[in-house]
mmCIF file of C-alpha atoms in Angstrom:
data_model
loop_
_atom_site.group_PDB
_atom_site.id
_atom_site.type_symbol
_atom_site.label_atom_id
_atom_site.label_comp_id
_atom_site.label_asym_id
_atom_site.label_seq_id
_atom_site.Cartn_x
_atom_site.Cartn_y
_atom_site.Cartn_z
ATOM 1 C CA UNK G 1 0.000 0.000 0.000
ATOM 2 C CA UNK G 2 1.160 3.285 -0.485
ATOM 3 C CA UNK G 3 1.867 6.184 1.830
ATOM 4 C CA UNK G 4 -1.038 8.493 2.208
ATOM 5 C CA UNK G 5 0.221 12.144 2.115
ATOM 6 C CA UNK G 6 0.630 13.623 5.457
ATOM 7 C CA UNK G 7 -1.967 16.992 5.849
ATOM 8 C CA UNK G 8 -3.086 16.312 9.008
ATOM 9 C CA UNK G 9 -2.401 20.526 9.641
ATOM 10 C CA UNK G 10 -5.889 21.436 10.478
ATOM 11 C CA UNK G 11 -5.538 24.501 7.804
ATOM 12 C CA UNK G 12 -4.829 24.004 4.073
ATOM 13 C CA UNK G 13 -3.820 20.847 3.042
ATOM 14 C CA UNK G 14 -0.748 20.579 0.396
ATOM 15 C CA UNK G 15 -0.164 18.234 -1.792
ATOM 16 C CA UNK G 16 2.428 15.863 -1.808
ATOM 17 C CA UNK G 17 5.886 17.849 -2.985
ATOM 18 C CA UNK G 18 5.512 18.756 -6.384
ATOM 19 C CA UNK G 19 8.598 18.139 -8.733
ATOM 20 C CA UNK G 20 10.891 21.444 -8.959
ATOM 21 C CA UNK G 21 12.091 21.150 -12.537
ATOM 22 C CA UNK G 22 9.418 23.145 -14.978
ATOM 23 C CA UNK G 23 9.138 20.172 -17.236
ATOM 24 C CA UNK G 24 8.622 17.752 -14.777
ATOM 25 C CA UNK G 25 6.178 19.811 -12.914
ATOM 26 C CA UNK G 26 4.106 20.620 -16.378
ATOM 27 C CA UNK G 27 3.838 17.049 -16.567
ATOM 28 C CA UNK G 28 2.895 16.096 -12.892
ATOM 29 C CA UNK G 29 -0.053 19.116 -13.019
ATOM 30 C CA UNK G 30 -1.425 17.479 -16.294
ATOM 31 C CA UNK G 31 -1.825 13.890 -15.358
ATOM 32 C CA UNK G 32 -3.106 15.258 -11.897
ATOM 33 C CA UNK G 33 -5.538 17.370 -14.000
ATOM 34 C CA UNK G 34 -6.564 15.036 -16.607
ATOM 35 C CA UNK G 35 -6.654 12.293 -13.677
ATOM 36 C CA UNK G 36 -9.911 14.460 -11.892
ATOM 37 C CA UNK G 37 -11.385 14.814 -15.751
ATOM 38 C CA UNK G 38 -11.057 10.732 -16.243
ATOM 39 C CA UNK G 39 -12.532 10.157 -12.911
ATOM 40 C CA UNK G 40 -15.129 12.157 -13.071
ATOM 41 C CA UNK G 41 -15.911 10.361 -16.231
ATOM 42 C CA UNK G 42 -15.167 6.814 -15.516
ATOM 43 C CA UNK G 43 -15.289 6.055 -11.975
ATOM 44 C CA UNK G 44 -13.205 3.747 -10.804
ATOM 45 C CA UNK G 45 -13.091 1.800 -14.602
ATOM 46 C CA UNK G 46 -10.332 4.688 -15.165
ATOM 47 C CA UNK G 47 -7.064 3.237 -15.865
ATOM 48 C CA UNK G 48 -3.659 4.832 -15.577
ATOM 49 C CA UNK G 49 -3.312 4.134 -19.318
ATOM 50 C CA UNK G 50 -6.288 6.316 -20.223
ATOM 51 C CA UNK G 51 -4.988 9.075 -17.815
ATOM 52 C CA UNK G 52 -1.565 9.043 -19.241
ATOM 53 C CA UNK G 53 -2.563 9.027 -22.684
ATOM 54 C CA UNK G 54 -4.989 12.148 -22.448
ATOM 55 C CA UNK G 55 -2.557 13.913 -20.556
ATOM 56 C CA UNK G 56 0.176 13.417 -23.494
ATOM 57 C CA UNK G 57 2.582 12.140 -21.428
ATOM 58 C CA UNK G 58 4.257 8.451 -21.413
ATOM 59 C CA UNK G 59 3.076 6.030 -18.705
ATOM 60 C CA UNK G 60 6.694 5.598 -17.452
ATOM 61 C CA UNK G 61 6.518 9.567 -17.283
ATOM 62 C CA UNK G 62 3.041 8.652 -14.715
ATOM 63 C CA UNK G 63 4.409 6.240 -12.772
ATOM 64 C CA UNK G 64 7.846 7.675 -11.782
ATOM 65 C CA UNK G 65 5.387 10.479 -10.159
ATOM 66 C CA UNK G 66 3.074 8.105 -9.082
ATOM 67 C CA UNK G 67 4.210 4.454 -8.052
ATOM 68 C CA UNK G 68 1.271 3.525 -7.292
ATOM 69 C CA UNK G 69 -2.811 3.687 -8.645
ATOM 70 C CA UNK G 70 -3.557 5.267 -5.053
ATOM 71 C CA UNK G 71 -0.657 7.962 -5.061
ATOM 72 C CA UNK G 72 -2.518 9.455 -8.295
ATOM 73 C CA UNK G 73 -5.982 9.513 -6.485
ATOM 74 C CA UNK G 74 -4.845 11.134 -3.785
ATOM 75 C CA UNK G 75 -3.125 13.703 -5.723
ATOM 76 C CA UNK G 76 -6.503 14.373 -7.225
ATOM 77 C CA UNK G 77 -8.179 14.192 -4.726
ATOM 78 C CA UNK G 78 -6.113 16.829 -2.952
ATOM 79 C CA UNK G 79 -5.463 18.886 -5.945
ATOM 80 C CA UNK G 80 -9.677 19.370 -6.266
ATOM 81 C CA UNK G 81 -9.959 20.438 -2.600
ATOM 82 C CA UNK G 82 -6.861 23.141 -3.156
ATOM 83 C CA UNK G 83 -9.017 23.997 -6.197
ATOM 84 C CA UNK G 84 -12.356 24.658 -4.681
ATOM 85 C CA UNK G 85 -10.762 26.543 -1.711
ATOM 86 C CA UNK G 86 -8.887 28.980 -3.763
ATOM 87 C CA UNK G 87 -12.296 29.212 -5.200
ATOM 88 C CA UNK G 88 -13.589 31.294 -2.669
ATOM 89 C CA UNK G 89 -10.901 34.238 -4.142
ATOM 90 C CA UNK G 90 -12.889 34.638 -7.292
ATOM 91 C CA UNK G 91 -16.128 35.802 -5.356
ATOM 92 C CA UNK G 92 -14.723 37.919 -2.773
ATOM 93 C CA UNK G 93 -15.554 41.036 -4.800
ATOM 94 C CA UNK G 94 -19.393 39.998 -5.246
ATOM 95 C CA UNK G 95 -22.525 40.992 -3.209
ATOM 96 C CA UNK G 96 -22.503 38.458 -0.440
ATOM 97 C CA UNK G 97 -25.291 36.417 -1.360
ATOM 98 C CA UNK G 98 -24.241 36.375 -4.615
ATOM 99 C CA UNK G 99 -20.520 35.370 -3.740
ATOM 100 C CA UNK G 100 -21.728 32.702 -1.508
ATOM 101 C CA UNK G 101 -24.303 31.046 -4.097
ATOM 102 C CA UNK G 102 -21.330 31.144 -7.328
ATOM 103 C CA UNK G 103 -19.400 29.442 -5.065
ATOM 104 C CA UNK G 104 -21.393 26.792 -4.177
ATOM 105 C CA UNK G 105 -22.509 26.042 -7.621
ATOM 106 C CA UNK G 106 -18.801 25.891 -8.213
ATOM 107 C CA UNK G 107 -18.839 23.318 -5.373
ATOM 108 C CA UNK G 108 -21.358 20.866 -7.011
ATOM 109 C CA UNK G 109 -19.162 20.468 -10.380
ATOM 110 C CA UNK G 110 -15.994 19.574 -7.364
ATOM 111 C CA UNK G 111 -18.466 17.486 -5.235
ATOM 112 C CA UNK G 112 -19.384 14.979 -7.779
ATOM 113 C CA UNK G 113 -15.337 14.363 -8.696
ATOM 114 C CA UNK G 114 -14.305 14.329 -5.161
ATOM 115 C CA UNK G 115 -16.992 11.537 -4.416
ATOM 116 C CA UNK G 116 -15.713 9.273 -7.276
ATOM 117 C CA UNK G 117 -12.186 9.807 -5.889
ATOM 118 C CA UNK G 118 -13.203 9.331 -2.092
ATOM 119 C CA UNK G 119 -14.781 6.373 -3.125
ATOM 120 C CA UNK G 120 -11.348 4.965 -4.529
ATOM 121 C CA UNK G 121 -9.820 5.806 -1.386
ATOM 122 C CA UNK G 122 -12.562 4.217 0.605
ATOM 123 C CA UNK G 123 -10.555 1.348 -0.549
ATOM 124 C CA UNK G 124 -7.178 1.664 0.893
ATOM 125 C CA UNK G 125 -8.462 4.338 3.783
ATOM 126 C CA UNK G 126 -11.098 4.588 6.827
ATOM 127 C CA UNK G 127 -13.704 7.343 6.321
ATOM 128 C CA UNK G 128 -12.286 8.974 9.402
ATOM 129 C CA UNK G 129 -8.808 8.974 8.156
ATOM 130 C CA UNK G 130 -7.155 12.310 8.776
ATOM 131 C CA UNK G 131 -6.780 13.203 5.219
ATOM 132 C CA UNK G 132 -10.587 13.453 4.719
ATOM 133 C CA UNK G 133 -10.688 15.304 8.275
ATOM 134 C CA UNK G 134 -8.396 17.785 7.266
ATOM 135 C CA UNK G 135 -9.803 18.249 3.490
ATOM 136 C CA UNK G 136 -13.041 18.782 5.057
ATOM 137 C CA UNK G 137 -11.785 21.417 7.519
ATOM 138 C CA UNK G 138 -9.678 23.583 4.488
ATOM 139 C CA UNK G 139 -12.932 23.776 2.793
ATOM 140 C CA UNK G 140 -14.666 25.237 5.634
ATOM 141 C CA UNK G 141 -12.502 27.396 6.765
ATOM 142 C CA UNK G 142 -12.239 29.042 3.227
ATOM 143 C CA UNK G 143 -15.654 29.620 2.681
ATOM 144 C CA UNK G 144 -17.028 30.304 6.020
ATOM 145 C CA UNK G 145 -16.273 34.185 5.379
ATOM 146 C CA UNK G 146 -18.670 33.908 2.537
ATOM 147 C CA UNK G 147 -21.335 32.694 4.735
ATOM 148 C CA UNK G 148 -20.331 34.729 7.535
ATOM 149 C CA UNK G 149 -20.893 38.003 5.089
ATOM 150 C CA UNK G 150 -24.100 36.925 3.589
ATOM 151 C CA UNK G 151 -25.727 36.069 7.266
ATOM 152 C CA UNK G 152 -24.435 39.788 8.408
ATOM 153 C CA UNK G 153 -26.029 41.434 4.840
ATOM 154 C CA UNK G 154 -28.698 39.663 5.902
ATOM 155 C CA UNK G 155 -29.569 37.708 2.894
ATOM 156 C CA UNK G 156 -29.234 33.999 5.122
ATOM 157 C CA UNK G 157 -30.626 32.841 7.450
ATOM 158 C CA UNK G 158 -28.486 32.673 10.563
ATOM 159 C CA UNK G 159 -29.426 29.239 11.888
ATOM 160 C CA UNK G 160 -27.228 27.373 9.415
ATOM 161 C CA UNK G 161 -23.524 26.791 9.577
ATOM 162 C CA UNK G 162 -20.915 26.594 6.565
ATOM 163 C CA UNK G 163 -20.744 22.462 7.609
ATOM 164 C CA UNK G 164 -24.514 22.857 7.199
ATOM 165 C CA UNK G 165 -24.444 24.288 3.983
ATOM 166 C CA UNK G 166 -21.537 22.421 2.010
ATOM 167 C CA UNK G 167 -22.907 18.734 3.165
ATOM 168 C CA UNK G 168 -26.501 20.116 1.918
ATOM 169 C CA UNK G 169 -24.785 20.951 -1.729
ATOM 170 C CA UNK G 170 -22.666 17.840 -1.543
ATOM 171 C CA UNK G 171 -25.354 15.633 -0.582
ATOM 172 C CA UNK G 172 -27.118 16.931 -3.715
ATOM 173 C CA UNK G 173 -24.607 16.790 -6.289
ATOM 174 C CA UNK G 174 -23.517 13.119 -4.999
ATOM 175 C CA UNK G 175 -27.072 11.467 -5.908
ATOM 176 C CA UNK G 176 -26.450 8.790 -8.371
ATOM 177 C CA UNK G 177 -29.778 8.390 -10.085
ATOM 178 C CA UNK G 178 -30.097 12.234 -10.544
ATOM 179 C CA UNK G 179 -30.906 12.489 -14.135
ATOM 180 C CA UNK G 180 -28.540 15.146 -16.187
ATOM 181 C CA UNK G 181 -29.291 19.074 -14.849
ATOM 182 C CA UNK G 182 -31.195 17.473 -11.796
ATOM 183 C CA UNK G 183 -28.253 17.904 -9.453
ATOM 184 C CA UNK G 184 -28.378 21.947 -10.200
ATOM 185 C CA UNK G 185 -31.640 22.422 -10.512
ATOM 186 C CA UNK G 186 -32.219 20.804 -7.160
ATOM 187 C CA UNK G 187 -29.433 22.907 -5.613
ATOM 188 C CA UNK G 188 -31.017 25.776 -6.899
ATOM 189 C CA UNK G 189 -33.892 24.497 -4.711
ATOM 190 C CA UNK G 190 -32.194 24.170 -1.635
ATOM 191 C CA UNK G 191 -29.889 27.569 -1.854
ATOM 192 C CA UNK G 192 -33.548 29.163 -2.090
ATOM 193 C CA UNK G 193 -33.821 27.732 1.545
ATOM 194 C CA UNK G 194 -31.365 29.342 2.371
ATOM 195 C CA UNK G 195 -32.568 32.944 1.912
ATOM 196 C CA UNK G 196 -33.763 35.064 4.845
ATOM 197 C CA UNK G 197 -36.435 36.677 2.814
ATOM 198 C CA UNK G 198 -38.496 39.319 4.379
ATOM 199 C CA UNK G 199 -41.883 38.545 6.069
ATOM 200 C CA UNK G 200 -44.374 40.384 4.605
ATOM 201 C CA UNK G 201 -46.359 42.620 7.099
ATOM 202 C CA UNK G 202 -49.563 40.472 9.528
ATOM 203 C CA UNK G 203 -48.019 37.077 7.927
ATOM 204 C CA UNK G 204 -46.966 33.686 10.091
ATOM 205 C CA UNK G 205 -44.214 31.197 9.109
ATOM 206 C CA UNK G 206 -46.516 29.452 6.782
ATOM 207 C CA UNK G 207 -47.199 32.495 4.632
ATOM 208 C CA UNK G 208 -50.794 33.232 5.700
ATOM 209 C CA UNK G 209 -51.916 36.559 7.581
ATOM 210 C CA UNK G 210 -52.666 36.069 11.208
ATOM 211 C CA UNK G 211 -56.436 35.978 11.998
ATOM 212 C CA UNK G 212 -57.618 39.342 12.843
#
């Protein structure tokens, strides 16, 4: 078995040292790239062949950076979640609630890769292993200020919590049977939910007036 990367810091996890020489690096980024794309695709019926050979680059080439099927997963896997965090930069500038909903549609497209590589590592890995942990806690701690911004505009609701709100999203794009645009449109759904929308004057929870 191979060694799983150590980012246990409770922060942002890094990958696993990429190489230092440009060419070599060029060519670990696109088989780490075109590995997510093939998963994604796939499942685990992806072969390192397939990944090599989209990525242009010689299987040898793949497998002095990655001895082993699960070294390339995990470099996915962890690539995806740096990804999605640095995500968070290209909203910052937005109206809250409008920074905080691009981002999470950003997070289905992520969610429904990083549950075909989790799976893989389900293999090899418990689902409390640290490296899920830790992945987990990067992603919330980068998008918390979103939420945080769009509770204080007052556009959310306060009960909720960024944990709240990603496994919500998740849990939606990881359905199976969803049918193609289902995942989205049932997002859209739930980030409706999330809006603290104004009671109208004389009207309960349930959208009626109060009896005289």
């Amino acid at each position: 078995m191979a060694a799983t990367p150590d980012i246990t810091a409770p922060t942002s996890p890094a990958l696993a040292e990429r190489p230092k020489r440009a060419d070599a690096r060029r060519n670990y980024d696109k088989l780490v790239t075109t590995a997510r794309e093939v998963f994604a695709e796939q499942g685990s019926d992806a072969t390192l062949e397939e990944i090599s050979r989209r990525a242009g680059v010689g299987i040898g080439t793949l497998y002095r950076h990655f001895p082993a099927r699960e070294n390339l997963v995990e470099a996915a896997y962890l690539d995806g979640v740096e990804e999605i965090c640095a995500a968070v930069g290209r909203h910052e500038d937005e109206e809250p609630w409008e920074a905080l909903k691009g981002w999470l549609l950003e997070l289905v497209g992520f969610a429904a890769t990083k549950r075909v590589l989790a799976d893989e590592m389900f293999a090899y890995l418990d689902r409390g292993a640290p490296v899920f942990k830790s992945c987990s806690g990067a992603i919330y701690d980068a998008a918390e200020p979103l939420l945080k911004r769009a509770q204080a505009a007052g556009t959310v609701r306060d009960d909720v919590d960024i944990s709240d709100v990603t496994k919500m999203v998740s849990g939606i794009a990881g359905i199976r049977t969803a049918e193609p645009g289902q995942a989205e449109r049932l997002v859209g759904i739930a980030l409706d939910g999330l809006r603290r929308l104004p009671r109208r004057p004389g009207a309960n929870g349930f959208g009626r007036a109060h009896p005289g």
